[in-house]
Short mmCIF file of C-alpha atoms in Angstrom, two decimals:
data_model
loop_
_atom_site.label_atom_id
_atom_site.label_comp_id
_atom_site.label_asym_id
_atom_site.label_seq_id
_atom_site.Cartn_x
_atom_site.Cartn_y
_atom_site.Cartn_z
CA MET Z 1 17.34 1.27 -52.90
CA SER Z 2 13.73 0.80 -51.86
CA LYS Z 3 11.87 3.12 -49.51
CA ALA Z 4 8.85 0.84 -49.28
CA PRO Z 5 8.35 -1.03 -45.98
CA ILE Z 6 9.35 -4.69 -45.94
CA ARG Z 7 6.23 -6.80 -45.50
CA ILE Z 8 6.83 -9.72 -43.15
CA GLY Z 9 5.10 -12.99 -42.35
CA ILE Z 10 6.05 -14.87 -39.18
CA ILE Z 11 5.93 -18.65 -38.78
CA GLY Z 12 5.65 -19.58 -35.11
CA CYS Z 13 4.09 -17.43 -32.41
CA GLY Z 14 5.84 -18.83 -29.34
CA GLN Z 15 8.30 -17.36 -26.85
CA ILE Z 16 11.03 -16.24 -29.27
CA ALA Z 17 8.51 -14.95 -31.80
CA GLN Z 18 7.20 -12.50 -29.22
CA GLN Z 19 10.64 -10.90 -29.09
CA HIS Z 20 10.80 -10.71 -32.88
CA MET Z 21 7.33 -9.16 -33.09
CA SER Z 22 8.15 -6.58 -30.44
CA THR Z 23 11.28 -5.55 -32.34
CA TYR Z 24 9.56 -5.34 -35.73
CA ALA Z 25 6.86 -3.15 -34.19
CA LYS Z 26 9.58 -0.58 -33.41
CA ILE Z 27 11.10 -0.58 -36.92
CA PRO Z 28 9.27 1.93 -39.18
CA ASP Z 29 10.46 0.14 -42.34
CA ALA Z 30 9.03 -3.23 -41.21
CA GLN Z 31 5.37 -4.18 -41.52
CA MET Z 32 4.01 -7.44 -40.09
CA VAL Z 33 1.18 -8.67 -42.33
CA GLY Z 34 0.60 -12.32 -41.40
CA PHE Z 35 1.22 -14.90 -38.67
CA ALA Z 36 1.11 -18.70 -38.65
CA ASP Z 37 1.18 -21.19 -35.77
CA ILE Z 38 -0.27 -24.65 -35.24
CA SER Z 39 -1.93 -23.27 -32.11
CA GLU Z 40 -5.03 -21.31 -33.10
CA GLU Z 41 -5.06 -19.65 -29.69
CA ALA Z 42 -1.42 -18.51 -29.97
CA VAL Z 43 -1.67 -17.16 -33.51
CA ASN Z 44 -4.93 -15.30 -32.85
CA LYS Z 45 -3.57 -13.78 -29.66
CA SER Z 46 -0.45 -12.47 -31.40
CA ALA Z 47 -2.43 -11.19 -34.38
CA LYS Z 48 -4.77 -9.28 -32.11
CA GLU Z 49 -1.92 -7.80 -30.08
CA TYR Z 50 -0.09 -6.47 -33.14
CA GLY Z 51 -3.09 -5.62 -35.29
CA VAL Z 52 -2.28 -8.22 -37.94
CA GLU Z 53 -5.32 -9.25 -39.98
CA PHE Z 54 -4.09 -12.55 -41.43
CA ALA Z 55 -3.69 -15.42 -38.94
CA THR Z 56 -3.56 -19.10 -39.91
CA THR Z 57 -2.73 -22.50 -38.46
CA ASN Z 58 -1.28 -23.60 -41.84
CA PHE Z 59 2.00 -21.87 -42.62
CA ARG Z 60 1.67 -22.74 -46.31
CA ASP Z 61 -1.34 -20.41 -46.50
CA LEU Z 62 1.00 -17.66 -45.33
CA LEU Z 63 3.59 -18.55 -47.98
CA ALA Z 64 0.93 -18.44 -50.69
CA ARG Z 65 0.33 -14.72 -50.16
CA ASP Z 66 1.87 -12.55 -52.87
CA ASP Z 67 2.07 -9.44 -50.67
CA ILE Z 68 4.79 -10.80 -48.37
CA ASP Z 69 8.46 -9.97 -49.00
CA ALA Z 70 10.08 -11.95 -46.21
CA ILE Z 71 9.36 -14.77 -43.80
CA ASP Z 72 10.64 -14.94 -40.22
CA VAL Z 73 10.99 -18.55 -38.98
CA CYS Z 74 10.52 -18.81 -35.19
CA LEU Z 75 10.34 -22.58 -34.67
CA HIS Z 76 12.38 -25.20 -32.84
CA ASN Z 77 15.65 -26.25 -34.48
CA ASN Z 78 14.52 -29.38 -36.32
CA PHE Z 79 11.72 -27.41 -38.00
CA HIS Z 80 13.99 -24.67 -39.38
CA MET Z 81 15.00 -26.38 -42.61
CA PRO Z 82 11.54 -27.48 -43.83
CA ALA Z 83 9.98 -24.07 -43.14
CA THR Z 84 12.93 -22.13 -44.57
CA VAL Z 85 13.23 -24.16 -47.75
CA ALA Z 86 9.47 -23.94 -48.32
CA ALA Z 87 9.54 -20.16 -47.83
CA LEU Z 88 12.51 -19.73 -50.18
CA ALA Z 89 10.80 -21.92 -52.77
CA ALA Z 90 7.76 -19.64 -52.49
CA GLY Z 91 9.94 -16.68 -53.46
CA LYS Z 92 10.37 -15.14 -50.02
CA HIS Z 93 13.51 -13.90 -48.32
CA VAL Z 94 14.01 -15.69 -44.98
CA TYR Z 95 15.11 -14.62 -41.52
CA CYS Z 96 15.61 -17.69 -39.31
CA GLU Z 97 16.20 -18.14 -35.62
CA LYS Z 98 19.44 -19.68 -34.39
CA PRO Z 99 20.89 -22.26 -34.62
CA MET Z 100 20.60 -22.49 -38.39
CA ALA Z 101 19.11 -26.02 -38.21
CA GLY Z 102 19.35 -29.28 -36.30
CA SER Z 103 22.22 -30.64 -38.41
CA TYR Z 104 24.90 -29.45 -40.78
CA ALA Z 105 23.18 -31.29 -43.63
CA ASP Z 106 19.95 -29.38 -43.08
CA ALA Z 107 21.74 -26.04 -42.74
CA ALA Z 108 23.66 -26.67 -45.95
CA ALA Z 109 20.37 -27.44 -47.72
CA MET Z 110 18.96 -24.10 -46.56
CA LEU Z 111 21.89 -22.10 -47.90
CA CYS Z 112 21.91 -24.08 -51.13
CA LYS Z 113 18.22 -23.33 -51.70
CA ALA Z 114 18.72 -19.61 -50.99
CA LYS Z 115 21.45 -19.45 -53.63
CA GLU Z 116 19.39 -21.49 -56.08
CA VAL Z 117 16.40 -19.13 -55.93
CA GLY Z 118 18.41 -15.93 -55.48
CA LYS Z 119 16.87 -14.93 -52.15
CA ASN Z 120 18.49 -13.65 -48.97
CA LEU Z 121 18.86 -15.96 -45.98
CA HIS Z 122 19.70 -14.32 -42.67
CA ILE Z 123 20.29 -16.13 -39.35
CA GLN Z 124 19.65 -14.51 -35.98
CA LEU Z 125 23.15 -14.18 -34.48
CA SER Z 126 22.66 -11.33 -32.02
CA THR Z 127 26.25 -11.23 -30.73
CA LEU Z 128 27.50 -10.00 -34.11
CA TYR Z 129 25.85 -6.63 -33.39
CA SER Z 130 27.17 -6.00 -29.89
CA ASN Z 131 29.39 -3.05 -28.99
CA GLU Z 132 32.10 -5.51 -27.98
CA THR Z 133 32.06 -7.24 -31.37
CA ARG Z 134 32.25 -3.99 -33.31
CA ALA Z 135 35.08 -2.68 -31.14
CA ALA Z 136 37.05 -5.92 -31.47
CA LYS Z 137 36.49 -5.95 -35.24
CA ALA Z 138 37.85 -2.41 -35.48
CA LEU Z 139 40.97 -3.34 -33.50
CA ILE Z 140 41.59 -6.42 -35.66
CA GLU Z 141 41.04 -4.60 -38.95
CA SER Z 142 43.35 -1.75 -37.93
CA GLY Z 143 46.13 -4.26 -37.23
CA GLU Z 144 46.26 -3.66 -33.47
CA LEU Z 145 46.27 -7.40 -32.77
CA GLY Z 146 48.73 -8.30 -35.52
CA GLU Z 147 48.35 -11.89 -36.69
CA VAL Z 148 45.42 -13.41 -34.80
CA TYR Z 149 46.35 -17.03 -34.15
CA HIS Z 150 44.10 -18.28 -31.33
CA ALA Z 151 40.65 -17.58 -29.90
CA ARG Z 152 38.45 -18.87 -27.10
CA SER Z 153 34.66 -19.11 -27.15
CA THR Z 154 32.99 -19.32 -23.75
CA GLY Z 155 29.43 -19.28 -22.49
CA PHE Z 156 28.49 -19.73 -18.84
CA ARG Z 157 25.32 -20.67 -17.01
CA ARG Z 158 25.64 -22.17 -13.56
CA ARG Z 159 22.06 -23.51 -13.53
CA GLY Z 160 20.37 -22.54 -16.76
CA ARG Z 161 19.05 -25.69 -18.38
CA PRO Z 162 15.68 -25.04 -20.03
CA TYR Z 163 12.66 -26.51 -18.24
CA VAL Z 164 14.55 -28.65 -15.70
CA ASP Z 165 15.97 -25.53 -14.06
CA GLY Z 166 12.65 -23.72 -14.06
CA TYR Z 167 12.00 -21.91 -17.36
CA GLY Z 168 11.06 -22.79 -20.93
CA THR Z 169 9.49 -25.98 -22.24
CA PRO Z 170 10.74 -29.59 -22.52
CA THR Z 171 11.19 -29.22 -26.29
CA PHE Z 172 14.45 -27.32 -25.65
CA VAL Z 173 16.04 -30.41 -24.06
CA GLN Z 174 14.81 -33.09 -26.46
CA LYS Z 175 16.94 -34.15 -29.42
CA ARG Z 176 13.86 -34.92 -31.50
CA ASN Z 177 12.96 -31.20 -31.42
CA SER Z 178 16.19 -29.30 -30.81
CA ALA Z 179 18.91 -31.78 -31.88
CA GLY Z 180 21.37 -30.43 -29.30
CA GLY Z 181 21.68 -28.70 -25.95
CA ALA Z 182 24.06 -26.03 -24.66
CA LEU Z 183 26.08 -25.86 -27.89
CA TYR Z 184 23.02 -25.33 -30.09
CA ASP Z 185 21.11 -23.10 -27.69
CA MET Z 186 23.80 -20.67 -26.48
CA GLY Z 187 27.11 -21.84 -27.93
CA VAL Z 188 25.97 -20.73 -31.38
CA TYR Z 189 26.10 -17.10 -30.22
CA HIS Z 190 29.66 -17.27 -28.92
CA ILE Z 191 31.15 -19.50 -31.62
CA SER Z 192 29.62 -17.41 -34.42
CA GLN Z 193 30.91 -14.23 -32.81
CA ILE Z 194 34.47 -15.58 -32.92
CA LEU Z 195 34.05 -16.87 -36.48
CA TYR Z 196 32.85 -13.43 -37.59
CA LEU Z 197 35.87 -11.75 -36.01
CA LEU Z 198 38.17 -14.28 -37.70
CA ASP Z 199 36.49 -13.69 -41.10
CA ASN Z 200 34.82 -17.12 -41.00
CA PRO Z 201 37.90 -19.30 -41.60
CA LYS Z 202 37.80 -22.77 -43.15
CA VAL Z 203 37.56 -25.56 -40.54
CA GLU Z 204 40.00 -28.46 -40.90
CA ARG Z 205 39.80 -30.59 -37.72
CA ILE Z 206 37.65 -30.78 -34.58
CA THR Z 207 37.98 -32.51 -31.22
CA GLY Z 208 35.23 -32.43 -28.60
CA LYS Z 209 33.52 -33.79 -25.50
CA THR Z 210 30.03 -33.34 -24.11
CA TYR Z 211 28.58 -34.05 -20.68
CA GLN Z 212 25.31 -34.34 -18.78
CA LYS Z 213 26.40 -34.83 -15.17
CA VAL Z 214 24.88 -32.19 -12.87
CA ASP Z 215 21.87 -33.42 -10.88
CA MET Z 216 18.39 -32.11 -11.57
CA ASP Z 217 14.91 -32.40 -10.11
CA ALA Z 218 13.87 -36.04 -10.50
CA LYS Z 219 10.32 -35.28 -11.59
CA ARG Z 220 11.47 -32.76 -14.19
CA ARG Z 221 14.06 -35.21 -15.48
CA GLU Z 222 11.33 -37.81 -15.97
CA THR Z 223 8.79 -35.50 -17.61
CA SER Z 224 11.28 -33.59 -19.78
CA GLY Z 225 12.84 -36.46 -21.73
CA TYR Z 226 16.14 -34.60 -21.26
CA ASP Z 227 18.65 -36.19 -23.66
CA VAL Z 228 21.01 -33.37 -24.72
CA GLU Z 229 24.30 -32.04 -23.35
CA GLU Z 230 24.58 -29.47 -20.57
CA LEU Z 231 28.31 -28.93 -21.15
CA GLY Z 232 30.11 -28.92 -24.48
CA MET Z 233 33.81 -28.45 -25.13
CA GLY Z 234 35.88 -28.48 -28.28
CA PHE Z 235 39.10 -27.60 -30.01
CA VAL Z 236 39.12 -26.49 -33.65
CA CYS Z 237 42.03 -26.22 -36.09
CA PHE Z 238 41.45 -23.87 -39.00
CA GLU Z 239 43.21 -23.76 -42.34
CA GLY Z 240 46.59 -22.17 -41.71
CA GLU Z 241 47.72 -21.81 -38.10
CA ALA Z 242 44.67 -20.36 -36.30
CA SER Z 243 42.84 -22.37 -33.64
CA LEU Z 244 39.81 -22.06 -31.36
CA ASP Z 245 38.89 -23.68 -28.07
CA ILE Z 246 35.31 -23.82 -26.85
CA ILE Z 247 33.50 -24.33 -23.56
CA GLU Z 248 29.75 -23.81 -23.27
CA SER Z 249 27.77 -24.54 -20.12
CA TRP Z 250 24.09 -24.79 -19.28
CA ALA Z 251 24.97 -26.18 -15.86
CA ILE Z 252 28.29 -26.55 -14.05
CA ASN Z 253 29.52 -26.47 -10.45
CA LEU Z 254 31.67 -23.37 -10.88
CA ASP Z 255 31.30 -19.65 -10.23
CA SER Z 256 32.19 -18.33 -13.70
CA PHE Z 257 34.27 -18.61 -16.88
CA GLU Z 258 36.50 -15.91 -18.27
CA GLY Z 259 35.02 -14.23 -21.33
CA SER Z 260 35.67 -15.10 -24.95
CA TYR Z 261 38.89 -13.67 -26.37
CA LEU Z 262 41.22 -13.47 -29.38
CA VAL Z 263 45.00 -13.19 -29.20
CA GLY Z 264 47.46 -12.04 -31.84
CA SER Z 265 51.14 -11.37 -32.33
CA LYS Z 266 50.79 -7.72 -31.26
CA GLY Z 267 47.82 -7.66 -28.92
CA GLY Z 268 44.79 -9.44 -27.59
CA VAL Z 269 41.16 -8.57 -26.90
CA ARG Z 270 38.69 -10.04 -24.41
CA LEU Z 271 35.05 -9.55 -25.34
CA ASN Z 272 33.37 -9.74 -21.94
CA PRO Z 273 34.40 -7.87 -19.90
CA PHE Z 274 35.91 -5.94 -22.78
CA GLY Z 275 39.65 -5.37 -22.58
CA PHE Z 276 42.57 -4.75 -24.91
CA PHE Z 277 46.02 -6.10 -23.99
CA ARG Z 278 49.42 -5.37 -25.50
CA SER Z 279 53.04 -4.76 -24.56
CA ALA Z 280 55.21 -1.69 -25.13
CA GLY Z 281 58.79 -2.64 -24.50
CA ASP Z 282 58.95 -3.88 -20.93
CA LEU Z 283 55.48 -2.59 -20.15
CA ASP Z 284 52.46 -4.89 -20.27
CA LEU Z 285 49.41 -2.69 -20.90
CA ASN Z 286 45.83 -3.51 -19.99
CA SER Z 287 43.22 -1.20 -21.53
CA THR Z 288 39.51 -0.78 -20.96
CA ALA Z 289 37.27 1.04 -23.44
CA GLU Z 290 34.34 3.47 -23.39
CA LEU Z 291 32.03 1.38 -25.53
CA GLY Z 292 29.03 3.58 -24.80
CA SER Z 293 30.80 6.60 -26.27
CA ALA Z 294 31.82 4.56 -29.30
CA ARG Z 295 28.22 3.47 -29.83
CA SER Z 296 27.09 7.09 -29.66
CA ARG Z 297 29.56 8.04 -32.40
CA TRP Z 298 28.61 5.03 -34.52
CA ASP Z 299 25.01 6.22 -34.26
CA SER Z 300 25.42 9.98 -34.67
CA VAL Z 301 28.66 10.49 -36.59
CA LYS Z 302 29.01 7.44 -38.83
CA GLY Z 303 25.24 7.05 -38.90
CA ASP Z 304 25.28 3.28 -39.32
CA GLY Z 305 24.93 2.31 -35.67
CA PRO Z 306 21.23 1.40 -35.77
CA VAL Z 307 21.53 -0.94 -38.77
CA TYR Z 308 24.64 -2.63 -37.40
CA GLY Z 309 23.43 -2.70 -33.81
CA ASN Z 310 20.48 -5.07 -34.11
CA SER Z 311 19.92 -8.20 -36.20
CA GLN Z 312 16.39 -7.37 -37.34
CA ARG Z 313 17.14 -3.73 -38.12
CA HIS Z 314 20.13 -4.92 -40.13
CA TRP Z 315 17.94 -7.42 -41.99
CA ILE Z 316 15.32 -4.85 -42.93
CA ALA Z 317 17.91 -2.29 -44.08
CA ALA Z 318 19.65 -4.95 -46.20
CA LEU Z 319 16.38 -5.98 -47.88
CA GLN Z 320 15.77 -2.32 -48.75
CA GLY Z 321 19.21 -2.18 -50.35
CA LYS Z 322 20.60 0.34 -47.88
CA ILE Z 323 23.49 -1.87 -46.72
CA PRO Z 324 25.07 -5.20 -47.68
CA LEU Z 325 23.79 -8.17 -45.68
CA LEU Z 326 26.35 -9.65 -43.29
CA PRO Z 327 27.17 -13.29 -44.25
CA THR Z 328 25.27 -14.72 -41.29
CA ALA Z 329 24.11 -17.81 -43.19
CA GLU Z 330 27.70 -18.76 -44.05
CA ILE Z 331 28.87 -18.05 -40.49
CA ALA Z 332 25.94 -20.01 -39.04
CA LEU Z 333 26.70 -22.93 -41.36
CA ASN Z 334 30.32 -22.99 -40.18
CA THR Z 335 29.06 -22.84 -36.59
CA MET Z 336 26.88 -25.88 -37.30
CA LEU Z 337 29.90 -27.71 -38.70
CA ILE Z 338 31.90 -27.07 -35.53
CA SER Z 339 29.07 -27.99 -33.16
CA GLU Z 340 28.20 -31.17 -35.02
CA GLY Z 341 31.92 -31.91 -35.19
CA ILE Z 342 32.09 -31.86 -31.40
CA TYR Z 343 29.19 -34.34 -31.23
CA HIS Z 344 30.82 -36.54 -33.88
CA SER Z 345 34.16 -36.46 -32.07
CA GLN Z 346 32.40 -37.45 -28.83
CA THR Z 347 30.76 -40.43 -30.58
CA LEU Z 348 33.98 -41.65 -32.20
CA ASN Z 349 36.21 -40.71 -29.26
CA ARG Z 350 38.78 -39.08 -31.54
CA GLU Z 351 39.57 -36.00 -33.60
CA VAL Z 352 37.51 -35.68 -36.78
CA THR Z 353 38.04 -33.78 -40.01
CA ALA Z 354 35.56 -31.29 -41.38
CA GLU Z 355 35.03 -33.53 -44.38
CA GLU Z 356 34.18 -36.48 -42.10
CA VAL Z 357 31.58 -34.39 -40.31
CA LYS Z 358 30.00 -33.26 -43.57
CA ALA Z 359 29.90 -36.82 -44.89
CA ALA Z 360 28.37 -38.20 -41.68
CA SER Z 361 25.77 -35.45 -41.22
CA VAL Z 362 22.19 -36.50 -41.79
CA SER Z 363 18.94 -34.58 -41.71
CA THR Z 364 17.21 -34.25 -38.33
CA ALA Z 365 14.35 -32.26 -39.84
CA VAL Z 366 10.77 -32.90 -38.79
CA ALA Z 367 8.22 -32.70 -41.58
CA ILE Z 368 5.70 -29.89 -41.21
#
C-alpha cells in the first residue's frame, strides 16, 4: 500500500473536467500535475486556477511525462478510445468519463489494452457510489430480495436535451462527436447501476426503440445538427432467467417516471425514491429507510464510506492499494453492449443477440 499522492494529468479542460478538477483538489492523496486541451485559453485558465505548472495543447506531451501516475480523460465520447489507449500505452492508469466510448468495439479495445499493459482502467459511473445503491446492494447480498429476476432502469428529463433546450454545446447532440443521445449521456448511469446490483450478468438478447419526436426551437435545431435520440427504450434478456427493461428520456411530454427498481422472489427495492417492499403472510409491507444514518455509519463505524461514496476518491484509494477497484470498466462495457444493442435493434426492427451486436459494432473514434 502506497502513501504517496497519486500524480494526475488531465486531458480536456471543458465543462466536465472542471468538476473533476474541483473534486481532485479536495482529495489530499491526489495531486494534479499537468493539463492538456486543444484550446490554449482553456488549458491555461484551468492551470492557473489550480496552480498546475504544466499546460499543453498537445496531449501527447502530457503522456510523455514520467512523473504522472494516472490520466483522467475528459473528452467527448468518440475521443475516449484514442486518448485512453494512448495513455495506457504510455504506461499510465486511466480514469475515463462516461460512457466508456462511442461504440462497443471501441470500449472493448480500451479494456483489452488495459489488460495487455497491466494498468487500471476506471470509468466514471457516479450512481454506483450513491447511498441508494449501497443500501440496495446490502439488501440483495443479505438475501432480503431472494432470487432477483427482473429490474427496471429509468431516467427522466422532461426538457433536458443539451444545447437545444438551453444548456451545453452542440457536440452533445451530434453523432460524429457523441455517437448517441439520451442513452449514452444519462442512460449509462442508470443501466450501469442496475448491472452492478445484478453482478454484471451476461447479456443474451436485446430489443429496443429510439425516438426524436418532441419539438424544439427551429433555430437551435438548424445550428445544432441534432441527430441523436431523445428517448430510448429497451428490453434485455440475461443468461438464466433475469431480465431488464429500460426507458431513458431527454425530452418527453410526461410529468415523471417511477424510479429504477429490482424485484425478487422475497422482496423488491426501488432506488429513487428508495423503498423496500415485501410480504409477511397476508401483510404487504412498504418500508422507507434512513439512508443518511446509514451513510454516517459507513463513514464513522465501517470507515469505508468516503472511498465508496465518490468515484474519484475510490479511484485514488484503489491506485494506492487501499481497496480493490470496482469493476467499472467491465460494467461500462456491458452497458455499451446494451445501449448499442438498442440502436442495432432499432435499425433492424427486431430482437438482436449480444453476439450480433458485437459482430456489427464498428469504431466511431475520432483520431486525435
